[in-house]
Coordinates of C-alpha atoms and ligand atoms in Angstrom, one line a residue:
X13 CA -39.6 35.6 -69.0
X14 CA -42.3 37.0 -66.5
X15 CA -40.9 39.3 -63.5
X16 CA -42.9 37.2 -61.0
X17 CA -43.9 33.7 -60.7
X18 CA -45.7 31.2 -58.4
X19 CA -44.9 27.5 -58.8
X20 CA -47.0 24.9 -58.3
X21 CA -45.1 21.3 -58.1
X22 CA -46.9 18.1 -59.2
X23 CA -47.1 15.3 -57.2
X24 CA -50.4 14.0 -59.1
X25 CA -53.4 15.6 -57.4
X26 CA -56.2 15.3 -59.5
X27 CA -56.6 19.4 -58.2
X28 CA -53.0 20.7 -59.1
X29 CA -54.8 22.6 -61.9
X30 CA -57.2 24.0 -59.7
X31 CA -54.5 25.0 -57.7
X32 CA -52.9 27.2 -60.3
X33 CA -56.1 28.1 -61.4
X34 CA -57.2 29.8 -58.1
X35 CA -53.5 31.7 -58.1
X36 CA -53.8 33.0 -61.6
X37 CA -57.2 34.2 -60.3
X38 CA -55.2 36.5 -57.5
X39 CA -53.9 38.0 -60.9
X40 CA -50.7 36.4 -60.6
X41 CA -49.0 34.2 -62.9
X42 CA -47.9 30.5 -61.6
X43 CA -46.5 27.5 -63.7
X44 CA -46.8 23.9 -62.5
X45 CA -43.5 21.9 -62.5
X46 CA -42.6 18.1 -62.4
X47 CA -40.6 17.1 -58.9
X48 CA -38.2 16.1 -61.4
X49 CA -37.8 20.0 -62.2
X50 CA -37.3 21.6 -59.0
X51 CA -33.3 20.9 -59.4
X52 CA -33.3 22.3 -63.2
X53 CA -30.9 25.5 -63.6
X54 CA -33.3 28.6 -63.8
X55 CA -36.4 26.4 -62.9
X56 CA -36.7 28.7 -60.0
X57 CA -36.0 32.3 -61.4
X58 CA -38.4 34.9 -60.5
X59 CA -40.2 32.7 -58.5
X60 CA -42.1 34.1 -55.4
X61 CA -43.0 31.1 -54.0
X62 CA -43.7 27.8 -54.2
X63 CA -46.8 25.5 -53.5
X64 CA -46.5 21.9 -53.2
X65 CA -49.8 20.2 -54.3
X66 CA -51.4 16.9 -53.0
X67 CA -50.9 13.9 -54.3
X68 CA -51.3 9.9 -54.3
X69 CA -48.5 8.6 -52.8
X70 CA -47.2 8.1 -49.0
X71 CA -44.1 9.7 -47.6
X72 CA -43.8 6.9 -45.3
X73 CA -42.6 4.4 -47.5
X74 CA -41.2 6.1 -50.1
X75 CA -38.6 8.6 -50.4
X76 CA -38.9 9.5 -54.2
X77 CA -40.5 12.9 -53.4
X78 CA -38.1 13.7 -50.4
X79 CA -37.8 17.6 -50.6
X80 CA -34.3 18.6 -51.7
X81 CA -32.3 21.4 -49.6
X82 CA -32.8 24.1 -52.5
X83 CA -36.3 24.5 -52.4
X84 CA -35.7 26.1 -48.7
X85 CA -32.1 27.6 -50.2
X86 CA -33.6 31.2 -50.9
X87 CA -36.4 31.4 -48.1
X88 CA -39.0 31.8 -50.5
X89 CA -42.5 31.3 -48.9
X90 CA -43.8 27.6 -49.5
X91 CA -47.7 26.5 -48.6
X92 CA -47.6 22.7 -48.8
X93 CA -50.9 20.9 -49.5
X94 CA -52.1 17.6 -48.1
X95 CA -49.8 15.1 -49.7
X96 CA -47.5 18.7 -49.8
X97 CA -47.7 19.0 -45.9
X98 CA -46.7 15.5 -45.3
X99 CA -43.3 15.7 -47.5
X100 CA -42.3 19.2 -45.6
X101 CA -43.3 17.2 -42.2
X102 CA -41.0 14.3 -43.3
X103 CA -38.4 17.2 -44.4
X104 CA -38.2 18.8 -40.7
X105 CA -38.5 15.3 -38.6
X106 CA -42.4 15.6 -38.1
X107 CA -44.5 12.0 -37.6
X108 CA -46.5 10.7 -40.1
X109 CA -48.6 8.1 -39.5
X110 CA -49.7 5.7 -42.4
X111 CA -53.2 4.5 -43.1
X112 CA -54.9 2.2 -45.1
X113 CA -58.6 4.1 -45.2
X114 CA -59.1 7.8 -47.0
X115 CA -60.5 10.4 -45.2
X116 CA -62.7 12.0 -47.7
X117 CA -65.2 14.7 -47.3
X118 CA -66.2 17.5 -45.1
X119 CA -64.6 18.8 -41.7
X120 CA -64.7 21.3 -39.4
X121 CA -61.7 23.3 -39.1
X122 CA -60.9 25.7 -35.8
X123 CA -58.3 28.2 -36.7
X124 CA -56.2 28.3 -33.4
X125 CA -53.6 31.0 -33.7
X126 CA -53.8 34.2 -35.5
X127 CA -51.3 33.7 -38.7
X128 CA -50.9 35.6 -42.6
X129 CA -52.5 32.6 -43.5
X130 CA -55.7 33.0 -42.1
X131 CA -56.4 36.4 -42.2
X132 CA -59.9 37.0 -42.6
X133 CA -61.0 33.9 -42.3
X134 CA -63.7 33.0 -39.8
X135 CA -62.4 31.3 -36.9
X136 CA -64.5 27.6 -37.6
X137 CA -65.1 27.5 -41.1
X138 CA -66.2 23.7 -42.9
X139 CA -62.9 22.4 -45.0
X140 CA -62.7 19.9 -47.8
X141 CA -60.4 16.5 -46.5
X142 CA -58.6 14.2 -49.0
X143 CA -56.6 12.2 -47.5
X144 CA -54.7 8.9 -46.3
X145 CA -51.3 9.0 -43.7
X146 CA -51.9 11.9 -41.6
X147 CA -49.5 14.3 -40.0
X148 CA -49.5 13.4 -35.9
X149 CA -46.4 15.3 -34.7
X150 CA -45.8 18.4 -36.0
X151 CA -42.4 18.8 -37.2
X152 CA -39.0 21.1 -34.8
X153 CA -39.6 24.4 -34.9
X154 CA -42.9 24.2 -36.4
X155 CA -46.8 25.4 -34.6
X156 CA -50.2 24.0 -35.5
X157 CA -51.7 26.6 -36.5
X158 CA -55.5 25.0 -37.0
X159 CA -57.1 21.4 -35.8
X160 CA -60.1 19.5 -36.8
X161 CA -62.0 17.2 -34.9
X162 CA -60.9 14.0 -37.1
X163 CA -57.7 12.4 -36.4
X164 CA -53.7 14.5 -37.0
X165 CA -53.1 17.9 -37.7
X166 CA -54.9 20.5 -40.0
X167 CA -52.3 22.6 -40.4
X168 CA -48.7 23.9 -39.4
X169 CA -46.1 27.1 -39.8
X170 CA -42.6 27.2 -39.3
X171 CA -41.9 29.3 -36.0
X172 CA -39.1 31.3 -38.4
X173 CA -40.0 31.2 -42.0
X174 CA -42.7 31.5 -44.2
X175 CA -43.3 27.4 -45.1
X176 CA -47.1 26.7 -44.2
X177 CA -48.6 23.3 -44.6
X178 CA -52.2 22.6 -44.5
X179 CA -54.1 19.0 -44.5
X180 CA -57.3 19.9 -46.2
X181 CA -57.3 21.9 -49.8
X182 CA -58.6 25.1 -49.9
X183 CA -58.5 25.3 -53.7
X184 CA -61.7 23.2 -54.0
X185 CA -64.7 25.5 -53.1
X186 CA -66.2 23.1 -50.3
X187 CA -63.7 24.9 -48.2
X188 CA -65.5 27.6 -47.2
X189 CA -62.8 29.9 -46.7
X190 CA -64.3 32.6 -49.2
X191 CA -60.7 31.9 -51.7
X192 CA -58.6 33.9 -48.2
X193 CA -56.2 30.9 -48.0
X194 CA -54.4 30.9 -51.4
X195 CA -55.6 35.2 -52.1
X196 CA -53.4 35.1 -48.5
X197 CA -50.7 33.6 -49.7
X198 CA -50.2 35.2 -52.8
X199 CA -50.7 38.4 -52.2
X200 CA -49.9 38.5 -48.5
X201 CA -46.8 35.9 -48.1
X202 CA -45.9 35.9 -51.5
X203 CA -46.3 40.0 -52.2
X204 CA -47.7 39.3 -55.8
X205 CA -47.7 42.8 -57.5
X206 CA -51.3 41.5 -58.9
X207 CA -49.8 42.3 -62.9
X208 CA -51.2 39.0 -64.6
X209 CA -54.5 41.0 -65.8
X210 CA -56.2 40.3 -69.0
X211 CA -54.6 43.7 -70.4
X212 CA -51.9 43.0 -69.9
X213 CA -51.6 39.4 -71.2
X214 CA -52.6 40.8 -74.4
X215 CA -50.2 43.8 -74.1
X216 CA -47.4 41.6 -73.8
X217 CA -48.8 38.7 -76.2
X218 CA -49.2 41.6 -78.7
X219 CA -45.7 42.7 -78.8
X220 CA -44.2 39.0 -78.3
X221 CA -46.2 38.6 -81.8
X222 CA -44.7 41.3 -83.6
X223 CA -40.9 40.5 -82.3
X224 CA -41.6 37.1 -83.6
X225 CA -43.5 37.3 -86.4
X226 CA -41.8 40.5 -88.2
X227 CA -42.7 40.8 -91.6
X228 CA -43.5 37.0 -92.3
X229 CA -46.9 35.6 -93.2
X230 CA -48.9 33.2 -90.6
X231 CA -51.6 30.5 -91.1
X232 CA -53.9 29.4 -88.6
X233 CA -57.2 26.1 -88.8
X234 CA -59.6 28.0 -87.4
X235 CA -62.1 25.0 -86.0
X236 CA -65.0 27.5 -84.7
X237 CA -63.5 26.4 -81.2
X238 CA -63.0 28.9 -78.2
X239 CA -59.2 28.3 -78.2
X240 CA -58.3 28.8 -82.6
X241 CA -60.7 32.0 -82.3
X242 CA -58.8 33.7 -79.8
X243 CA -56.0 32.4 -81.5
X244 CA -56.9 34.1 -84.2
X245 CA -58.3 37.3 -82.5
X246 CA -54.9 37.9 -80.9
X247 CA -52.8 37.5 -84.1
X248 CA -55.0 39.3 -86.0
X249 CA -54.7 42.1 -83.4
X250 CA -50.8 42.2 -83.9
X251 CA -50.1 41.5 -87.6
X252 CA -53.6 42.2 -88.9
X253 CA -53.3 41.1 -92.6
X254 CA -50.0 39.0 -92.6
X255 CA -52.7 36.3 -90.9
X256 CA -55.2 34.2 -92.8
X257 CA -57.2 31.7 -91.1
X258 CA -58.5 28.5 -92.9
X259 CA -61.4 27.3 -91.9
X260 CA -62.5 23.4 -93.1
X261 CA -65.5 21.8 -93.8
X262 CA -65.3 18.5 -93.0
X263 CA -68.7 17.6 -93.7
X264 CA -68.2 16.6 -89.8
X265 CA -69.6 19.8 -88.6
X266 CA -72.7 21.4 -86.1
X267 CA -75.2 22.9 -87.7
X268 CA -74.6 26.5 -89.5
X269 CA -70.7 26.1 -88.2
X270 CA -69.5 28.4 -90.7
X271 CA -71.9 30.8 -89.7
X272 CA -71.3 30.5 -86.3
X273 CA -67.9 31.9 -86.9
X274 CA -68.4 34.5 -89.6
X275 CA -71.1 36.0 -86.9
X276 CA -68.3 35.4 -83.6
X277 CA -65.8 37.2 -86.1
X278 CA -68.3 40.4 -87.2
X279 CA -66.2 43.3 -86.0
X280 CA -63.2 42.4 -87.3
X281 CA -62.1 44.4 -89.6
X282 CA -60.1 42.6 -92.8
X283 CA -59.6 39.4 -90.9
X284 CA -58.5 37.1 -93.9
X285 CA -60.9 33.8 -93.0
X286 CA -60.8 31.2 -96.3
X287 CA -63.7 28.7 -95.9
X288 CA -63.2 25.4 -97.8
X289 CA -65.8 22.7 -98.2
X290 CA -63.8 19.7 -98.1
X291 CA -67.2 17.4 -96.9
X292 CA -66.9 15.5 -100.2
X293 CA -63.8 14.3 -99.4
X294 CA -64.1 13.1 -95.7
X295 CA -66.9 11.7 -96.2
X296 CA -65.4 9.3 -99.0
X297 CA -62.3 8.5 -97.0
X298 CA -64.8 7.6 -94.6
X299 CA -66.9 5.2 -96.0
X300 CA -67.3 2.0 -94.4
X301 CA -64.7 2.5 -91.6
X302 CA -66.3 1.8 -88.1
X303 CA -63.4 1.4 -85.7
X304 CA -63.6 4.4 -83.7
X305 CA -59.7 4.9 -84.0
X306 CA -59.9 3.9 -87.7
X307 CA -61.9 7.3 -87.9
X308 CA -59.7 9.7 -86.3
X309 CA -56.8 9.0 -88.0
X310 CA -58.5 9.3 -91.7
X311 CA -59.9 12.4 -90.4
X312 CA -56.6 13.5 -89.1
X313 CA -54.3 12.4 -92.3
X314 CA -57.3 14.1 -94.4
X315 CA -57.4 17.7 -92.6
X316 CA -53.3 17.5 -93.0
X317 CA -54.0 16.6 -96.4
X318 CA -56.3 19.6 -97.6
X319 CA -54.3 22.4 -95.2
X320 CA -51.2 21.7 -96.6
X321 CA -52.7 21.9 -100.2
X322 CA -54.5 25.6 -98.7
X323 CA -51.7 26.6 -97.2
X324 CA -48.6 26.0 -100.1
X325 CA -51.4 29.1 -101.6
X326 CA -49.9 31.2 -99.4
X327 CA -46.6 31.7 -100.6
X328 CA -45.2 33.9 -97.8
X329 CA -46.5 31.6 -94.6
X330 CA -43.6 31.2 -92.2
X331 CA -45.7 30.4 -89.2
X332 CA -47.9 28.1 -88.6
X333 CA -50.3 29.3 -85.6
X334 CA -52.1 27.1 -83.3
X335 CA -53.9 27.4 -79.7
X336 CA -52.4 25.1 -77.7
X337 CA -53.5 25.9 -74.2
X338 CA -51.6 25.4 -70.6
X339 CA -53.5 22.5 -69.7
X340 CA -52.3 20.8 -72.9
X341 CA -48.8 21.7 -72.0
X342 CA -48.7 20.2 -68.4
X343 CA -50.4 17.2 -69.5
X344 CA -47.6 16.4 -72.2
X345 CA -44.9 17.3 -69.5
X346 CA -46.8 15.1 -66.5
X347 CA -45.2 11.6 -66.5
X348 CA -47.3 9.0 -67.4
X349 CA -47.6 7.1 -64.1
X350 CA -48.1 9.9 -61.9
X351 CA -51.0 11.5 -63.5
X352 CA -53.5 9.4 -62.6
X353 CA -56.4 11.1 -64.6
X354 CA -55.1 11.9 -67.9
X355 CA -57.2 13.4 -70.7
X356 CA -56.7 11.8 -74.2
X357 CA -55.3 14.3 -76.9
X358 CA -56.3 13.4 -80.0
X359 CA -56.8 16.8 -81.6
X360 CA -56.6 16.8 -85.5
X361 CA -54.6 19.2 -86.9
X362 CA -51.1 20.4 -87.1
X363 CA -48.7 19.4 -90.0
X364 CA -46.4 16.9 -90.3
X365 CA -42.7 17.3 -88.9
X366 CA -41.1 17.6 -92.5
X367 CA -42.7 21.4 -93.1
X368 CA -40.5 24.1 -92.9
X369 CA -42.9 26.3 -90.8
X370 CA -42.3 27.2 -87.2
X371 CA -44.7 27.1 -84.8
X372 CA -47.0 30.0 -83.0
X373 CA -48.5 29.6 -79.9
X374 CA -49.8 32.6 -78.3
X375 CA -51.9 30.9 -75.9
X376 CA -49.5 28.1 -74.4
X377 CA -49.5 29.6 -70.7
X378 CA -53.0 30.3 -70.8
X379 CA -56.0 28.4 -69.1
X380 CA -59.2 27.9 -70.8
X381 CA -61.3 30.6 -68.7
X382 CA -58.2 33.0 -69.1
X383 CA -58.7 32.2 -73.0
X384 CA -62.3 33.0 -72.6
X385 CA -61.7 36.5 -70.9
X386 CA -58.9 37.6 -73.8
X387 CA -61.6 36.5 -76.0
X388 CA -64.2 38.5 -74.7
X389 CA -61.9 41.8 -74.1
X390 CA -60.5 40.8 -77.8
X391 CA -64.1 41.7 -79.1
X392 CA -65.0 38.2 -80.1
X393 CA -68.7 37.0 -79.7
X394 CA -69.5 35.8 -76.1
X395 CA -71.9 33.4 -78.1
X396 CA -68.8 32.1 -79.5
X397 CA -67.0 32.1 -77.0
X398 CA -69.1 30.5 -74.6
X399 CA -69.6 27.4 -76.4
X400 CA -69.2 24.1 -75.1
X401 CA -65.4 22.4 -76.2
X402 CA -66.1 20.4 -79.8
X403 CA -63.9 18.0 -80.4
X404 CA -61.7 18.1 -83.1
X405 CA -62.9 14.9 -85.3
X406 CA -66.6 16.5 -84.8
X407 CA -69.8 14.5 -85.3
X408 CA -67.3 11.2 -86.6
X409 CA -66.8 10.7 -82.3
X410 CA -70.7 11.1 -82.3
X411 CA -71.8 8.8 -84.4
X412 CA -71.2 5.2 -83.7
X413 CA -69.9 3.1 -86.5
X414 CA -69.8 3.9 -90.0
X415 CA -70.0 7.6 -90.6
X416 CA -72.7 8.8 -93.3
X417 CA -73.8 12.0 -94.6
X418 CA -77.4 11.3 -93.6
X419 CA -76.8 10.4 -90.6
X420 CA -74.6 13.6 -89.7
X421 CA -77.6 15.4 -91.3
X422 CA -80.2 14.1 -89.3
X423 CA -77.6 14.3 -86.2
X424 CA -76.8 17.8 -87.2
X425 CA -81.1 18.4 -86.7
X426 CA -81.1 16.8 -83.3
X427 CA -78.6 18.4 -82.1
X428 CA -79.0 21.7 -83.0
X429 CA -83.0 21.6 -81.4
X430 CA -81.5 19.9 -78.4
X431 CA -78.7 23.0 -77.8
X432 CA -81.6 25.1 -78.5
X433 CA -83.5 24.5 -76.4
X434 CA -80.5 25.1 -73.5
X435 CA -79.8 28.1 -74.3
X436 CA -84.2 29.1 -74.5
X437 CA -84.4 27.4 -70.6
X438 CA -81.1 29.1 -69.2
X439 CA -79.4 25.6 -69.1
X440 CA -76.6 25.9 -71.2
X441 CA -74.2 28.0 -69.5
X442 CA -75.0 25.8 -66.4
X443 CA -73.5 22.8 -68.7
X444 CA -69.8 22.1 -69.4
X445 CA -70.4 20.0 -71.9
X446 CA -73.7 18.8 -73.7
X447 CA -74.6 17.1 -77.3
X448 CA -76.4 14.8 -79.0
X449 CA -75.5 11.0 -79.8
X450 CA -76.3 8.9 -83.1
X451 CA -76.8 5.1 -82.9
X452 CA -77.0 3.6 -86.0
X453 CA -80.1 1.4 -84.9
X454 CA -83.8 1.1 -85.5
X455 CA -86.4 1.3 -83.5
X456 CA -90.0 0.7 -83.5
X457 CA -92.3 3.8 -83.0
X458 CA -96.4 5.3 -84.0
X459 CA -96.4 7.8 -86.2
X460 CA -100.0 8.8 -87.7
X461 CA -101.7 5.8 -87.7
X462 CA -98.9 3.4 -89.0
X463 CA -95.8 1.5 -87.6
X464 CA -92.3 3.2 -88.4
X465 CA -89.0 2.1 -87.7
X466 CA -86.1 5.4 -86.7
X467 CA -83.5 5.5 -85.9
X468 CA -82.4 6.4 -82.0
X469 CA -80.3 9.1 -80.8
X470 CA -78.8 9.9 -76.9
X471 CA -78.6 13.0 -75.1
X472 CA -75.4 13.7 -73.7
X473 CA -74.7 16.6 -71.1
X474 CA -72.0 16.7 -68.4
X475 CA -70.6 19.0 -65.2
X476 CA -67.3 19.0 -65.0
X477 CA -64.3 21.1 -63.8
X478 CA -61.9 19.7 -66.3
X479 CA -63.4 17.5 -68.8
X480 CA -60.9 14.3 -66.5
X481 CA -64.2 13.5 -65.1
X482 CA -67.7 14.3 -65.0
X483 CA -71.1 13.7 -63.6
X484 CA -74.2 13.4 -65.6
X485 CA -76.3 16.9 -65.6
X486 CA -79.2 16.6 -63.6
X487 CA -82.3 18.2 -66.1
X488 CA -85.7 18.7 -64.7
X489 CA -88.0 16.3 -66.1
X490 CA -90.1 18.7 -68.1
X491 CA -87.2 19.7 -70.2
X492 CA -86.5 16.1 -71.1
X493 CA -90.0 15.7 -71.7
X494 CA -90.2 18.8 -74.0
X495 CA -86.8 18.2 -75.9
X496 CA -87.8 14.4 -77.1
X497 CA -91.2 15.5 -78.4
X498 CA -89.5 18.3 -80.3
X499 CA -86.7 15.9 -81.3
X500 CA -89.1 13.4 -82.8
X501 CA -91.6 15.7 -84.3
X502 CA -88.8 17.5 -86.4
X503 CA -86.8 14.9 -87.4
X504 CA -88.9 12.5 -88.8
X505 CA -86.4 10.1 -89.0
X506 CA -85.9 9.5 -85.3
X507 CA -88.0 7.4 -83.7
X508 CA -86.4 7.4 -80.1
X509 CA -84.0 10.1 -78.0
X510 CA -82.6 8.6 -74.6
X511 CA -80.3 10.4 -72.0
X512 CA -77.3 9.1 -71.0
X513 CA -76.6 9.1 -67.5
X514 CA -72.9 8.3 -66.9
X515 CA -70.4 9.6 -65.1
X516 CA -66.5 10.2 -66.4
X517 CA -65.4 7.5 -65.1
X518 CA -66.1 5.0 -65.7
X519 CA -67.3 5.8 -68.9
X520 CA -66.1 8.5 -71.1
X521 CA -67.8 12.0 -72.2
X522 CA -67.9 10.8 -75.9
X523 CA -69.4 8.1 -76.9
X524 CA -66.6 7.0 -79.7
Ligands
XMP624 P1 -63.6 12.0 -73.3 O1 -64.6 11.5 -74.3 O2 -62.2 11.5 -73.4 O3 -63.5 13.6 -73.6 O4 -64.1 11.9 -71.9 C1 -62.9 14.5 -72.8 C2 -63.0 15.9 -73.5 O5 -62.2 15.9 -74.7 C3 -62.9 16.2 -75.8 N1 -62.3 15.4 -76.9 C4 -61.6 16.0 -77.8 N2 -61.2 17.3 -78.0 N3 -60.0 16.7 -79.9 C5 -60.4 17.6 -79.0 O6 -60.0 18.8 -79.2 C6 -60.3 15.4 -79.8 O7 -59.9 14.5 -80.6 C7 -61.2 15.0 -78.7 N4 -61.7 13.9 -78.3 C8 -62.4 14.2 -77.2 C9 -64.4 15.8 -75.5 O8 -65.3 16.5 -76.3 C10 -64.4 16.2 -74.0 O9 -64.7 17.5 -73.9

C-alpha cells in the first residue's frame, strides 16, 4: 500500500501514459484507473488527487462518463484534461458545444489570472490542442483562468476548491510550459512529499522480496531484455542465491546474446545464470512453418517446454519471477473498446496455469524508464540497459516466412554491422527502436566480374514514445550509404539492403 498516490482515470487518450509518466517524474507515485473503478471500495485510499485524462468521446451526447458525486466527496484536488475538462464542465452546468472538425496542433495560450496552476509559467507560452466539442461557458462558480485565440475556453478553476480544467495537454512537450503545469499540481495542489525516488523503490522492493519470498527458492527467463535483467538484479539483490536465472537459446537470438548478458551481469557477485542451448530444437519445430502466428506459438509452447524441464532441476523453486511492467498492466485492465491504440502482447514465456508456482513481479508498477534508472542504480550495464526492446519470439518476427538457421545467421551478420554502426555515429540512443529485416528473396547483383543472385534484407528503425505508434527515423544519407556497402561487402550472401520507411500505423514496427 503506498502512503500517497495520484490517480490518473482513463478515458482513452492515446497520452494517459504520458500523463502518469510526467507525475512519476515529480517523484510521486500515480496509478491509472478505468472510469469503471472510480466507485470501487478503497479505489481512492491515499489518494492526493486525481487527474482526469483526455479522451475520444463527446460529453454532449453521451452520459457514460458523467462524473459521479464521490470523486468531489473528499475535496481532493482534480486537474481535468481536454476530454477531462469537458466532463467536469458538464458536471457543474458549463456549455459545451459539439463539433464535427478536430482542432489539432499548436496555440497560443495567455495566462489571464495569477493561479497555483500557473506558477512560473510565462504569461503567453505556445500549447499543444487536441480536440473536438469545446468548452464555451464556463461552468457556476467556476473562472477562466487562461484563453487562446482559437475558439472556447483554455482553461478554468473552481472559485472554492481545488478542481482545475485545462483544454490543451501539458503532458506532451509541445506545450512549452517547461513541465510547471503537472510539477504545479503535484507538488503544489496535491502537496506530494516527493518519496517515489529510485532509492527508495528498491528499498521498499527489497524488503517486499524478502517478506514474500522467505526461505523459498525463485526462478526467473532471463531474455537479455531491459525488463528480466532488472528483474533479476533486484531479486538477486534481496535473496542473493535462492535465485537462478535461466537463460535460453533459441537459436532465435542477436548476435553474441549470451555474451551480451554475462558482460551486463559482470559485478554481480554469485548471481546463479544457467545458459541452455536449446537452438537445435526450435529450429526443428520450426521447420517449414511460415504463418507468422504459426511461429509464435511453436516458439512459445517450445520455451514452456524446455523451462519447465530446467526448472523441475530446481527442486526448491516456489516462485516463478517475471518482469511484467506497468504499462503491461494497464493495457490488460483498459477495456477493449476504449483503448483505441492497443499494443499486441505476445510475449513468450510464462508457464502454464496447472504449475504449482506463484508468481513474482517486482516490477508491476514500474514504467520502462523507471526500470531503466533501478537498473542503472542496481549496477547493471548501461550497455544493457540501454538496448532497444527485443521481442520475445526474436529473429522468427524478423524473418519472413519459413525460419532457417542460415538465414538467422546471415540476419544475425546484418544486423549486428547495422547496430554497429549506430552506436559508432551516435545514432542509437537517438532510436527507440531499430533492426534489420530478412526477406527470403533473391535478387540480382555484380560482384567481381560475375552475376550473383542474394538475398535482400530491410533496415528498420523507428521514434516512438510508446512503441503504439511510430515514425520512420530520419538517417542522413551518408549513413545509409555507408551501412549498405558495409552490409554487402561482409555478408556475401546479401545482395540488396533497403530501408523501410513506414510509420506505426498503418503498418506495424515488425515486419511479422
Ligand atoms: P509492433 O510490431 O506490434 O510492435 O508494432 C510493437 C513493439 O512490440 C514489440 N513486440 C514484442 N515484444 N514480445 C515482446 O516482448 C512479442 O512477442 C512482441 N512482438 C512485438 C516490437 O518489437 C515493438 O517494440
Amino acid at each position: 500500500m503506498h502512503e500517497e498516490k495520484i490517480l490518473v482515470i482513463d478515458y482513452g487518450s492515446q497520452y494517459t501514459q504520458l500523463i502518469a509518466r510526467r507525475i512519476r517524474e515529480n517523484n510521486t507515485y500515480c496509478e491509472v484507473l478505468q472510469p469503471e473503478s472510480i466507485n470501487k471500495k478503497n479505489a481512492f485510499n491515499n489518494a492526493i488527487g486525481v487527474i482526469l485524462s483526455g479522451g475520444p468521446n463527446s460529453v454532449t451526447n453521451d452520459n457514460t462518463y458523467d462524473l459521479p458525486d464521490i470523486l468531489f466527496k473528499n475535496n481532493i484536488p482534480i486537474l481535468g484534461i481536454c476530454f477531462g475538462m469537458q466532463l467536469i464542465c458538464k458536471k457543474f452546468n458549463g456549455t459545451i458545444q459539439e463539433s464535427t472538425s478536430r482542432e489539432y496542433g499548436k496555440a497560443e495560450l495567455k495566462v489571464i489570472k495569477d493561479v497555483k496552476i500557473f506558477e512560473g509559467v510565462d504569461k503567453s507560452i505556445e500549447a499543444w490542442m487536441s480536440h473536438g466539442d469545446s468548452v464555451t461557458k464556463s461552468p457556476d462558480n467556476f473562472s477562466v483562468i487562461a484563453s487562446t485565440n482559437k475558439k472556447g475556453l483554455s482553461a478554468i478553476k473552481s472559485n472554492e476548491k481545488e478542481i482545475y480544467g485545462i483544454q490543451f495537454h501539458p503532458e506532451v512537450t509541445h506545450t512549452l510550459d517547461k513541465g510547471k503545469i503537472i510539477y504545479n499540481f503535484v507538488n503544489n495542489i496535491c502537496k506530494s512529499s516527493g518519496n517515489w525516488t529510485t532509492k527508495n523503490i528498491i528499498d521498499n522492493q527489497i524488503s517486499a522480496i524478502r517478506n514474500e519470498v522467505k526461505d523459498d527458492h525463485v526462478i526467473l527467463g532471463l531474455s537479455g531484455g531491459v525488463d528480466s535483467s532488472v528483474a533479476a538484479a533486484i531479486i538477486h539483490k534481496a535473496i542473493s542465491k535462492q535465485l537462478t536465472c535461466i537463460f535460453i537459446d533459441n537459436g532465435l537470438l542477436r548476435l553474441n546474446e549470451k555474451n551480451q548478458v554475462e558482460e551486463g551481469f559482470k559485478d554481480f557477485k554469485n548471481i546463479k545464470i544457467i545458459y541452455v542451448d536449446s537452438s537445435k530444437l526450435f529450429l526443428n519445430r520450426l521447420k517449414d512453418i511460415i504463418d507468422p502466428e504459426e511461429k509464435r506459438k511453436v516458439i512459445g509452447k517450445t520455451f514452456i517446454d524446455v523451462f519447465q524441464s530446467e526448472a523441475k532441476k530446481i527442486k526448491k523453486a516456489k516462485w516463478l519471477a517475471q518482469g511484467t511492467i506497468y504499462p503491461d498492466v494497464i493495457e490488460s485492465a483498459a477495456s477493449s473498446d476504449k483503448a483505441h491504440l492497443i499494443k499486441s502482447h505476445h510475449n513468450v514465456g510464462g508457464l502454464p496455469k496447472n504449475i504449482n508456482i506463484k508468481l513474482l513481479e517486482p516490477l508491476r508498477e514500474l514504467f520502462k524508464d523507471e526500470v531503466r534508472k533501478l537498473g542503472i542504480d542496481l549496477g547493471i550495464k548501461p550497455k544493457l540497459i540501454n538496448r532497444h526492446p527485443f521481442p520475445g519470439p526474436g529473429l522468427a518476427v524478423r524473418i519472413l516466412g519459413e525460419v532457417r538457421e542460415d538465414y538467422a545467421d546471415i540476419l544475425r551478420n546484418a544486423d549486428d554491422i547495422f547496430i554497429k554502426m549506430l552506436h559508432d555515429k551516435n545514432l542509437y540512443n537517438k532510436i527507440s527502436q531499430a533492426f534489420t529485416v530478412f526477406m527470403p528473396v533473391k535478387s540480382v547483383g555484380v560482384t567481381g566480374d560475375g552475376r550473383s543472385y542474394g538475398n535482400v534484407v530491410t533496415l528498420r528503425a523507428v521514434k516512438t514514445i510508446d512503441f503504439m505508434t511510430a515514425k520512420p527515423f530520419d538517417f542522413p544519407f551518408d549513413f545509409l550509404e555507408e551501412v549498405s556497402t558495409k552490409i554487402i561487402n561482409n555478408v556475401p550472401e546479401i545482395s540488396r539492403v533497403c530501408l523501410d520507411i513506414s510509420s506505426k500505423p498503418p503498418a506495424t514496427i515488425e515486419w511479422e
